[in-house]
PDB file of C-alpha atoms and ligand atoms in Angstrom:
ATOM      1  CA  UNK A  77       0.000   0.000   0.000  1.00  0.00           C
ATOM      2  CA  UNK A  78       1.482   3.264  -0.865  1.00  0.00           C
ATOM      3  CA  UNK A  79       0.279   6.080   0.391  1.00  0.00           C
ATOM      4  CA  UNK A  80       0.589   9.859  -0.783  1.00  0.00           C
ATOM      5  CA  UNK A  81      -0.352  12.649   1.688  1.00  0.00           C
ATOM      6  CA  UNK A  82      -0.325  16.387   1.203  1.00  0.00           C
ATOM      7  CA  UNK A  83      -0.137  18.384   4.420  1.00  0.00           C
ATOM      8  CA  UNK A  84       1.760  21.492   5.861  1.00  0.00           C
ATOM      9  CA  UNK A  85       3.013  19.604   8.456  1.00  0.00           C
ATOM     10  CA  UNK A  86       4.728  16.376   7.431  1.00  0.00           C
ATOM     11  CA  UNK A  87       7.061  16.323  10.243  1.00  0.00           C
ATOM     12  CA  UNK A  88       3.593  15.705  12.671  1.00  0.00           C
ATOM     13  CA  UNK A  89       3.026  12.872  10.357  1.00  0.00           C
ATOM     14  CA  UNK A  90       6.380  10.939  10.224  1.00  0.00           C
ATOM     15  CA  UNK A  91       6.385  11.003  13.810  1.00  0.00           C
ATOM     16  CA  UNK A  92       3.014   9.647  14.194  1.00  0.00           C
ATOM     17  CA  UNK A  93       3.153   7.219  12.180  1.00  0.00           C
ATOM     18  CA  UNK A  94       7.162   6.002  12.630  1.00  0.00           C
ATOM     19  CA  UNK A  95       6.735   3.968  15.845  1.00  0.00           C
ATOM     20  CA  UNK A  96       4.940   0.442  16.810  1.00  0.00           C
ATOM     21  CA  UNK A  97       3.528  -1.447  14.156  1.00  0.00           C
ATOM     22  CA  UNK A  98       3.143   1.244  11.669  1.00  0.00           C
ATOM     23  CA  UNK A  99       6.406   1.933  11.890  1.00  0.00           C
ATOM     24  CA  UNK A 100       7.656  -1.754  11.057  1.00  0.00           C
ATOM     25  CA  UNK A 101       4.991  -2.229   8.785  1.00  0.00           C
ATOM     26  CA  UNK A 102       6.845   1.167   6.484  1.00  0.00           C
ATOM     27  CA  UNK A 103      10.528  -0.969   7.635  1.00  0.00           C
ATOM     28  CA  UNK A 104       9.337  -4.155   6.225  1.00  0.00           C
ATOM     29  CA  UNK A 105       8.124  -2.555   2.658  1.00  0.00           C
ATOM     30  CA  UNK A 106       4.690  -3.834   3.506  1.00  0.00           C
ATOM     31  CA  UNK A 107       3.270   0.264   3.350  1.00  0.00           C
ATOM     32  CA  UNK A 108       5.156   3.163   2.001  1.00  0.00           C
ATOM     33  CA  UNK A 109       4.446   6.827   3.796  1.00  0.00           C
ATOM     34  CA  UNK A 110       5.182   9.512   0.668  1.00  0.00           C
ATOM     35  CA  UNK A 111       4.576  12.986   2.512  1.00  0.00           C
ATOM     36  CA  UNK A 112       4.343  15.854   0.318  1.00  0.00           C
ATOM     37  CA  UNK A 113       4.877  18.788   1.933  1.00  0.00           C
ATOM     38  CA  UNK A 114       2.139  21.542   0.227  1.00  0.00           C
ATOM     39  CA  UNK A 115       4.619  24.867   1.011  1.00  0.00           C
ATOM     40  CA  UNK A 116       6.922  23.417  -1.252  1.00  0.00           C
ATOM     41  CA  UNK A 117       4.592  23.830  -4.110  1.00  0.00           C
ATOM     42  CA  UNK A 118       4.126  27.602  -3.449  1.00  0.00           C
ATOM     43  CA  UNK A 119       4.642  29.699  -6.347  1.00  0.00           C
ATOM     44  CA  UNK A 120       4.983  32.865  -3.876  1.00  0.00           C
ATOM     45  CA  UNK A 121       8.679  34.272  -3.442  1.00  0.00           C
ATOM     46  CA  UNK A 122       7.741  34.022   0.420  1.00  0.00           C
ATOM     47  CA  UNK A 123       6.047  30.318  -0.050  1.00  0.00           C
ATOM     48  CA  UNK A 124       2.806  31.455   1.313  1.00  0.00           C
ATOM     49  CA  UNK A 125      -0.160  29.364   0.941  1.00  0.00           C
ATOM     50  CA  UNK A 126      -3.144  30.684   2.478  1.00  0.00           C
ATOM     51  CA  UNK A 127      -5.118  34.160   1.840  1.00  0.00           C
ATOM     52  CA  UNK A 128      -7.861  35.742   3.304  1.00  0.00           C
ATOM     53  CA  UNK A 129     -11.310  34.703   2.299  1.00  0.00           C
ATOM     54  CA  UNK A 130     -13.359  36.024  -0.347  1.00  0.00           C
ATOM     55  CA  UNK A 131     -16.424  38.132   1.485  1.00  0.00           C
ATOM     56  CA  UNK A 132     -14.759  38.161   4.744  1.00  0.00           C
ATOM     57  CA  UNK A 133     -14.758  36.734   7.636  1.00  0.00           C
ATOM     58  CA  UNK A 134     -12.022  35.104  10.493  1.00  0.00           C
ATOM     59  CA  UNK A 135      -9.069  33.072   9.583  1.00  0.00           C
ATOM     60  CA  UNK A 136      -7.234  32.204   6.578  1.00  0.00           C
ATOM     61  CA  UNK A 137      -8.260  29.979   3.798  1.00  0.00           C
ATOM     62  CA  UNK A 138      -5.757  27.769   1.651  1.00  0.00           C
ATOM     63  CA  UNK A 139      -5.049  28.461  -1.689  1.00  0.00           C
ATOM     64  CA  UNK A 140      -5.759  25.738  -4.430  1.00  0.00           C
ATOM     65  CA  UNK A 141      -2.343  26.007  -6.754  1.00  0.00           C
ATOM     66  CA  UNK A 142      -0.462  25.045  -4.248  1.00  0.00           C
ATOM     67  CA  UNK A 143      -2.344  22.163  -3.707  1.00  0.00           C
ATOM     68  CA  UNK A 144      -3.105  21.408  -7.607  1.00  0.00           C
ATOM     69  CA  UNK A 145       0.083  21.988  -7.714  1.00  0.00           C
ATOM     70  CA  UNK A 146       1.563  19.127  -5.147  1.00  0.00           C
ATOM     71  CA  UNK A 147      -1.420  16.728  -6.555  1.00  0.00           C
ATOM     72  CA  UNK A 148      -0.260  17.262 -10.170  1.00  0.00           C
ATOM     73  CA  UNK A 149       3.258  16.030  -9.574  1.00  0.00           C
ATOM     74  CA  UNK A 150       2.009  13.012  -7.992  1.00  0.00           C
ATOM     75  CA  UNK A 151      -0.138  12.030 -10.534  1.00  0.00           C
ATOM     76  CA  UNK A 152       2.043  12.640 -12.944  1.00  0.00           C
ATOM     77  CA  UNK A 153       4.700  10.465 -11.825  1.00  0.00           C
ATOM     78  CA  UNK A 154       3.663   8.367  -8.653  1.00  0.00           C
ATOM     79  CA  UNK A 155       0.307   6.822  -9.006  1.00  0.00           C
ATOM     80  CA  UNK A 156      -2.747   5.673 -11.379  1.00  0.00           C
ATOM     81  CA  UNK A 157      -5.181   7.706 -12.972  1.00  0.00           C
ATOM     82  CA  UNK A 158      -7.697   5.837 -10.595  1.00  0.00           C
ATOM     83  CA  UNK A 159      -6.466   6.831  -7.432  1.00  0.00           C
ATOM     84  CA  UNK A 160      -8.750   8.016  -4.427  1.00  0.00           C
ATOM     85  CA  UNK A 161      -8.070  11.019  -2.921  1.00  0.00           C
ATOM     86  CA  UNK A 162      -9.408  11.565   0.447  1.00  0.00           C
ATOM     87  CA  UNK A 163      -9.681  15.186   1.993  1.00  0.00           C
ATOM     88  CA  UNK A 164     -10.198  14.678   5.986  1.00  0.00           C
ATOM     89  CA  UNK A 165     -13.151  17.039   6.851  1.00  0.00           C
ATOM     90  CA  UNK A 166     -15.814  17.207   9.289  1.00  0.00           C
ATOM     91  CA  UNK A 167     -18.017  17.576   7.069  1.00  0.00           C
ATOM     92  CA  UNK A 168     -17.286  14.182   5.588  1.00  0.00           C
ATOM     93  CA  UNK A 169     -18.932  10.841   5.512  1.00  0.00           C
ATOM     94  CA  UNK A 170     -18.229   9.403   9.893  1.00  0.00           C
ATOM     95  CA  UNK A 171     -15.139   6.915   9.433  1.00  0.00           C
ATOM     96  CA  UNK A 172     -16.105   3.190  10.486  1.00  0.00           C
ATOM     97  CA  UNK A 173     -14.411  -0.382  10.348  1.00  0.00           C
ATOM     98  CA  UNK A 174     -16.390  -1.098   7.196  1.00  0.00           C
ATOM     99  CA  UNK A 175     -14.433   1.864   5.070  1.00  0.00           C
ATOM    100  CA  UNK A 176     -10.912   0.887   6.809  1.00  0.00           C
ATOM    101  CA  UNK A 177     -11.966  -2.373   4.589  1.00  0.00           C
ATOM    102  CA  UNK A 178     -12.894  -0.741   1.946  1.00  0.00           C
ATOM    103  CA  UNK A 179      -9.722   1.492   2.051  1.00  0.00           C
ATOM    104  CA  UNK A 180      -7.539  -1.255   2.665  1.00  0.00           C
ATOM    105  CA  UNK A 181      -8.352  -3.154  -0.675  1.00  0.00           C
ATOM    106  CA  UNK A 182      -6.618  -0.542  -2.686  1.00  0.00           C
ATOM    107  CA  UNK A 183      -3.158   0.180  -4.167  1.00  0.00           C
ATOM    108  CA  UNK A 184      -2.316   2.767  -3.122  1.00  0.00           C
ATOM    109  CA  UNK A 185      -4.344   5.964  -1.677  1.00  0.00           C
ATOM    110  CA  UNK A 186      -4.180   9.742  -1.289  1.00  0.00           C
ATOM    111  CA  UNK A 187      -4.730  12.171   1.427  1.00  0.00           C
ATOM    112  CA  UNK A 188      -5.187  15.899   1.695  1.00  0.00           C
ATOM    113  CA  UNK A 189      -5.027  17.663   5.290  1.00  0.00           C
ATOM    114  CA  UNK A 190      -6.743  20.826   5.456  1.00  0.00           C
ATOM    115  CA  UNK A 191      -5.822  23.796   7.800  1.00  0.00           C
ATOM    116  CA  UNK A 192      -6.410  27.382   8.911  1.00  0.00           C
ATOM    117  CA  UNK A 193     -10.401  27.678   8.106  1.00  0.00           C
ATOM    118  CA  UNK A 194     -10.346  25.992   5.120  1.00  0.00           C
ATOM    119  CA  UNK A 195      -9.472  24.752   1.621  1.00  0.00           C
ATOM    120  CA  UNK A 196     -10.689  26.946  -1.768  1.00  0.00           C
ATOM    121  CA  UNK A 197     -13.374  25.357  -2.940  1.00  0.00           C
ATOM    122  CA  UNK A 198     -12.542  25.072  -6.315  1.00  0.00           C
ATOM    123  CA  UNK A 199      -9.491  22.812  -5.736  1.00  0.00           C
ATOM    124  CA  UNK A 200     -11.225  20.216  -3.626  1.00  0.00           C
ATOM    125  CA  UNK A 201     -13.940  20.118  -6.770  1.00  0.00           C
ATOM    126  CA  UNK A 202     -11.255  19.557  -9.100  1.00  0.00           C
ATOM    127  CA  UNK A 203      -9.159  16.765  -7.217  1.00  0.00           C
ATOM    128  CA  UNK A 204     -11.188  15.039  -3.975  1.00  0.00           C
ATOM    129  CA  UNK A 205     -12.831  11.615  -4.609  1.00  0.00           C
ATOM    130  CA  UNK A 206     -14.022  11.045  -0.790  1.00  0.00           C
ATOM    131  CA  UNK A 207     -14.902  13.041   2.357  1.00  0.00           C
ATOM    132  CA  UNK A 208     -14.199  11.507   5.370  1.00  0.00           C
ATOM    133  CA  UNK A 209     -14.614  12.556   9.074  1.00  0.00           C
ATOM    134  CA  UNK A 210     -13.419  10.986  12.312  1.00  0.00           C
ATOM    135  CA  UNK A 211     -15.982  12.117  14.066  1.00  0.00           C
ATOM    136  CA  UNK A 212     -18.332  14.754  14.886  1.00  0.00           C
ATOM    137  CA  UNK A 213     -15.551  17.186  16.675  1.00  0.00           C
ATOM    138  CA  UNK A 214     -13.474  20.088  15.182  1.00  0.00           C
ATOM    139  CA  UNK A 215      -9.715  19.004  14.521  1.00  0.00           C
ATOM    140  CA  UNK A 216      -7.013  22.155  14.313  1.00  0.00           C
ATOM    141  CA  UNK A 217      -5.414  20.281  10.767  1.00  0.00           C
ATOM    142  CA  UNK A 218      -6.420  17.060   8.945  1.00  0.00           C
ATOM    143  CA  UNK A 219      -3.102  15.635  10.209  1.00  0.00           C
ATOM    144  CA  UNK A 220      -4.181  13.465  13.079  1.00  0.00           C
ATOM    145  CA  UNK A 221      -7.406  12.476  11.455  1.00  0.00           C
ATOM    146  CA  UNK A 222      -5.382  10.926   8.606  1.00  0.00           C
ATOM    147  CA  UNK A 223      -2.731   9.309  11.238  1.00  0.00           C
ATOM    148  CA  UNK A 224      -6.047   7.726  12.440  1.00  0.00           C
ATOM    149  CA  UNK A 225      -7.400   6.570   8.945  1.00  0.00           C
ATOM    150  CA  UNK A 226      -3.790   4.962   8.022  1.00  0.00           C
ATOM    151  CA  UNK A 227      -3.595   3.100  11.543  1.00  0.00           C
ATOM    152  CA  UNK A 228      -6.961   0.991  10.694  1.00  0.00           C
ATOM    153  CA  UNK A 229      -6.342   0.814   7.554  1.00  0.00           C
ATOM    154  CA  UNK A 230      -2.937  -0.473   7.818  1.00  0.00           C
ATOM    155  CA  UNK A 231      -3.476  -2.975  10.273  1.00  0.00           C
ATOM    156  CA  UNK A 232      -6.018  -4.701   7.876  1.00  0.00           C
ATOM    157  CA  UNK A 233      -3.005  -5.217   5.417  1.00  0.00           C
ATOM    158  CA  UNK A 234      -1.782  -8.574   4.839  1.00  0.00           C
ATOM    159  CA  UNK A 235       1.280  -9.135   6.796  1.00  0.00           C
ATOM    160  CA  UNK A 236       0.891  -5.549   9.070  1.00  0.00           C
ATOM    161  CA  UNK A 237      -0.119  -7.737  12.323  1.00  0.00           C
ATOM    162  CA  UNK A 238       2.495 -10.006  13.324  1.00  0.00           C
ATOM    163  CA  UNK A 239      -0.603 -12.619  14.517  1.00  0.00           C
ATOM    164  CA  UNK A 240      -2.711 -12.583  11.182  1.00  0.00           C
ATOM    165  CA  UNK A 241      -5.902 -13.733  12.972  1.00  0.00           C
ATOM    166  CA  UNK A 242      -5.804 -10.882  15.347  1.00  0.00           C
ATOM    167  CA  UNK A 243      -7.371  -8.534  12.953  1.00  0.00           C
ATOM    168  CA  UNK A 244     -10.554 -11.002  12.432  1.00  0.00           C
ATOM    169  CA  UNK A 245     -11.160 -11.310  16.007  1.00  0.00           C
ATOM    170  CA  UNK A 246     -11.239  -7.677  17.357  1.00  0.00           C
ATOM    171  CA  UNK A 247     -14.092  -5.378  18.186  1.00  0.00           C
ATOM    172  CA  UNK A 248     -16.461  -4.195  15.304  1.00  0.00           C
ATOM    173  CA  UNK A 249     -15.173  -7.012  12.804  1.00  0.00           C
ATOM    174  CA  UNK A 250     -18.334  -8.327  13.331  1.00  0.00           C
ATOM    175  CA  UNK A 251     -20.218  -5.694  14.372  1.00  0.00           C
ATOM    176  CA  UNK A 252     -19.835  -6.305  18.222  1.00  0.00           C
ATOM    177  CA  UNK A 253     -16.973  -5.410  20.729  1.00  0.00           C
ATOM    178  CA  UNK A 254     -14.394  -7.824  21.237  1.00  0.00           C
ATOM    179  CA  UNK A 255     -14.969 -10.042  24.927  1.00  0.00           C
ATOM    180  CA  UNK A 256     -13.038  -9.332  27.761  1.00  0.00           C
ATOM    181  CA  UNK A 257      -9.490 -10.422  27.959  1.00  0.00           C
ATOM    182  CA  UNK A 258      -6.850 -11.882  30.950  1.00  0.00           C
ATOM    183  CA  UNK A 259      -3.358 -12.953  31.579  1.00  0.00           C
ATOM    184  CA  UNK A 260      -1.392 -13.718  34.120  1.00  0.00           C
ATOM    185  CA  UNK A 261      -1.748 -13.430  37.581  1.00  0.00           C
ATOM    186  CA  UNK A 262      -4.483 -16.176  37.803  1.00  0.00           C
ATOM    187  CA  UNK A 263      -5.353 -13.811  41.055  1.00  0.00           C
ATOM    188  CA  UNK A 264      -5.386  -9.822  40.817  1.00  0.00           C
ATOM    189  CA  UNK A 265      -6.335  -8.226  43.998  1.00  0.00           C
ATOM    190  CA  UNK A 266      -8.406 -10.784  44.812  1.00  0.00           C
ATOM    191  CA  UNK A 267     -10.320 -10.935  41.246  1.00  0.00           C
ATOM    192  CA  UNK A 268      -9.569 -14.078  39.707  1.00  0.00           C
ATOM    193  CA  UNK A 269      -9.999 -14.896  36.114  1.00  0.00           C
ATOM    194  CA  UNK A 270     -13.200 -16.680  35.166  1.00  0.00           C
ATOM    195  CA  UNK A 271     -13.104 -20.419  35.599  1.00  0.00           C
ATOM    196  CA  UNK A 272     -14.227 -21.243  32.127  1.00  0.00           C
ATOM    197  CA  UNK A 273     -10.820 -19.491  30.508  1.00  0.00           C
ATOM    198  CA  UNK A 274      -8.762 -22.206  32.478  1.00  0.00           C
ATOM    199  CA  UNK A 275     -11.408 -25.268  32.116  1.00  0.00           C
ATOM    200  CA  UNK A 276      -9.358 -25.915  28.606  1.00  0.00           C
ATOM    201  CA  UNK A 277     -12.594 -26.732  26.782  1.00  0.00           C
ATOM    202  CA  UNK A 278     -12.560 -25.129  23.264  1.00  0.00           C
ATOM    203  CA  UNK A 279     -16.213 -24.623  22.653  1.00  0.00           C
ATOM    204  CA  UNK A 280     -17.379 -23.512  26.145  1.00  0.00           C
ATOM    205  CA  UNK A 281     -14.864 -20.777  25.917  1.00  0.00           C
ATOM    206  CA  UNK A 282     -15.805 -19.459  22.385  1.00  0.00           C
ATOM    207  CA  UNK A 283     -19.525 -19.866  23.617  1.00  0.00           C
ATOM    208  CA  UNK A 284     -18.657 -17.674  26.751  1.00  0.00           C
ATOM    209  CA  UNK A 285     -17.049 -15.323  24.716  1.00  0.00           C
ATOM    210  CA  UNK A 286     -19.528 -15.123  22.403  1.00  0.00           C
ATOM    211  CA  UNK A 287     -21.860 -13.890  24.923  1.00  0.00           C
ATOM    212  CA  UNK A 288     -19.536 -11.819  26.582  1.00  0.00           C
ATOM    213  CA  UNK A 289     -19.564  -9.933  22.724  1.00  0.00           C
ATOM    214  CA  UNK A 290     -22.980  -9.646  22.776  1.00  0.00           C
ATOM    215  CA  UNK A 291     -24.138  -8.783  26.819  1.00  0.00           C
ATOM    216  CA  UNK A 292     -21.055  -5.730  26.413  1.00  0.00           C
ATOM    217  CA  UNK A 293     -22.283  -4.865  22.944  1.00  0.00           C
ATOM    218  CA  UNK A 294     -25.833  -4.235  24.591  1.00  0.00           C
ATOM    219  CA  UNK A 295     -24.545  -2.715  27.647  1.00  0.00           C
ATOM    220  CA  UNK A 296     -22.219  -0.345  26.547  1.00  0.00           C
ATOM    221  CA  UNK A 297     -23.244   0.737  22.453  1.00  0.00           C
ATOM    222  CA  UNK A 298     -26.903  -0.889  22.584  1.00  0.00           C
ATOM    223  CA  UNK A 299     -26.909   1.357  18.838  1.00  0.00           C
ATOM    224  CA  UNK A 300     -24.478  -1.441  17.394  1.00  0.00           C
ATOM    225  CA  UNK A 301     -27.294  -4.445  18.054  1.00  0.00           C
ATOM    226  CA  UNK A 302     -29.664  -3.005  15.625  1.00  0.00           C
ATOM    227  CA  UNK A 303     -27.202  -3.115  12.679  1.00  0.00           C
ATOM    228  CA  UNK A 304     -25.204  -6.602  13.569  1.00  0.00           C
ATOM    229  CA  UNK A 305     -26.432  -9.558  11.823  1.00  0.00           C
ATOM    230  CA  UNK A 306     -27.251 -11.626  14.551  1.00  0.00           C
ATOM    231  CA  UNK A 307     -28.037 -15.487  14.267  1.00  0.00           C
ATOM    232  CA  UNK A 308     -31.126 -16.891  15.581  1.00  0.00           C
ATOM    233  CA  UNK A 309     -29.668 -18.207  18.401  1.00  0.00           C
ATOM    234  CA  UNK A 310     -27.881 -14.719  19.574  1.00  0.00           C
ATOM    235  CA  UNK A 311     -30.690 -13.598  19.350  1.00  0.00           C
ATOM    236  CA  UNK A 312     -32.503 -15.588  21.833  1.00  0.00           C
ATOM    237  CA  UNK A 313     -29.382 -14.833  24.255  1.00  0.00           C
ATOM    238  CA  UNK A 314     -30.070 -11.328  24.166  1.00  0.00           C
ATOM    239  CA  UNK A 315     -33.761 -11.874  24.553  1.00  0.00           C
ATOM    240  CA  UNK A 316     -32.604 -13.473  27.625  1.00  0.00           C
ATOM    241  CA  UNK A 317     -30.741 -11.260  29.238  1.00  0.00           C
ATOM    242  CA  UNK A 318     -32.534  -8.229  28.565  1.00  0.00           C
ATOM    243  CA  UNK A 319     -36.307  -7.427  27.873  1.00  0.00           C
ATOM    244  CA  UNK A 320     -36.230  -7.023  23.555  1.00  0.00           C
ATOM    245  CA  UNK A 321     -38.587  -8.040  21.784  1.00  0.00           C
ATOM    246  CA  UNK A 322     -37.820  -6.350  18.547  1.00  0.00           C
ATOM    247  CA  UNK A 323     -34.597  -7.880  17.386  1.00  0.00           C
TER     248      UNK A 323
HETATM  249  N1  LIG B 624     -10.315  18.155  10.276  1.00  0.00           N
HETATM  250  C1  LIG B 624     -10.808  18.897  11.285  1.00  0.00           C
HETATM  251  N2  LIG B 624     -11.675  18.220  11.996  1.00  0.00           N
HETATM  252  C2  LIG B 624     -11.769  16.969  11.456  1.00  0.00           C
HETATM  253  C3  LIG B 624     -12.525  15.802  11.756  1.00  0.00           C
HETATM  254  N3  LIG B 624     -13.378  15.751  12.770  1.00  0.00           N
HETATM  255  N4  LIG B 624     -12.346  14.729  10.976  1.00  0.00           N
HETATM  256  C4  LIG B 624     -11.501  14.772   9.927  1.00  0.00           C
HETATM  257  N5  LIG B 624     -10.772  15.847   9.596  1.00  0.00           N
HETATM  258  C5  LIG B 624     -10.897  16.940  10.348  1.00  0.00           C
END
């Protein structure tokens, strides 16, 4: 996976993203970080790249050749016609497991960070393919909302996760949080771990955490149940630990 992003602060970026298992998934070859930094692209003898907004009003907006400008040389040398480019908004579509997925399926991937109050219109016309939020907050930059995006998208990547069933197993995969989890000490404070984790029987343990998914899913984002696609006999576990009738 190769991915392009345009920002003014690249530095914020490599940082981010160097360390843990990002940063020996970029070692291994497995994704490549191309950070393009938009000042560079300035035409201005002072490299400015922001200008205050047409009919007024506070802050500074950022100017689109600049931007074109960055965009162009990557297309023209770097990446398919066909590439996505994603412009991190809050105005955009609310980021979820399901578009990491989506994301994660393609070659390669572009990103454009906003800042100040804005991005000139016209430019984001002319060059975005997707608007994506992480949520329904107001960022400073577009910097740590794409650090975000690349860290699930990444980890979906063949060969990103060291333990290659790890990804299938986690919270949201199937639409429910992931089940509690222990290790060692058998005894912490005086809380012991739950017998059946130690019992060593296989299908009482994935039945226990099965319903551990679903009794946490309920408890603590009850908006999840409506949209996972329950079998018949989850279901009736729900139905029996809670009064719903409309599952
Ligand atoms: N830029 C500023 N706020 C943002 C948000 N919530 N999501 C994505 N990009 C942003």
């Amino acid at each position: 996976m190769n991915y392009h992003i345009f920002t003014l602060f690249p530095e914020m970026i490599e940082q981010g993203l160097n360390t843990s298992i990002i940063g020996r998934a970029i070692e291994k070859g497995i994704i490549d970080l191309n950070l393009i930094n938009i000042r560079e692209f300035s035409t201005n003898k002072h490299k400015k790249v922001d200008d205050y907004p047409y009919g007024g009003g506070a802050g500074m907006v950022m100017q689109p050749e600049p931007i074109y400008n960055a965009y162009k040389s990557v297309m023209d040398t770097k990446v398919e016609k066909k590439t996505r480019l994603i412009y991190l908004t809050p105005q955009g579509k609310v980021f979820n497991q399901k578009m990491a997925e989506e994301f994660s399926k393609e070659e390669s991937l572009m990103f454009l960070c906003g800042h100040y109050e804005g991005v000139d219109e016209r430019v984001l016309e002319t060059i975005v393919t997707d608007y994506v939020s992480i949520g329904d907050y107001v960022l400073t930059g577009g910097e740590l909302a794409v650090m975000v995006l690349i860290d699930a998208i990444s980890r979906l990547i063949p060969g990103v996760l060291s333990n290659n069933d790890s990804a299938d197993y986690e919270s949201f995969q199937d639409g429910l949080l992931e089940y509690p989890q222990y290790t060692r000490p058998y005894d912490f404070m005086g809380k012991t771990v739950p017998d059946v984790l130690i019992s060593g029987h296989h299908a009482n343990i994935t039945k226990w955490r099965k319903e551990q998914s679903l009794s946490r899913t309920l408890e603590r984002r009850p908006d999840l149940i409506n949209k996972a696609h329950l079998t018949e006999e989850e279901k009736k576990y729900l139905k029996n630990i809670a009064n719903i009738d409309d599952l």
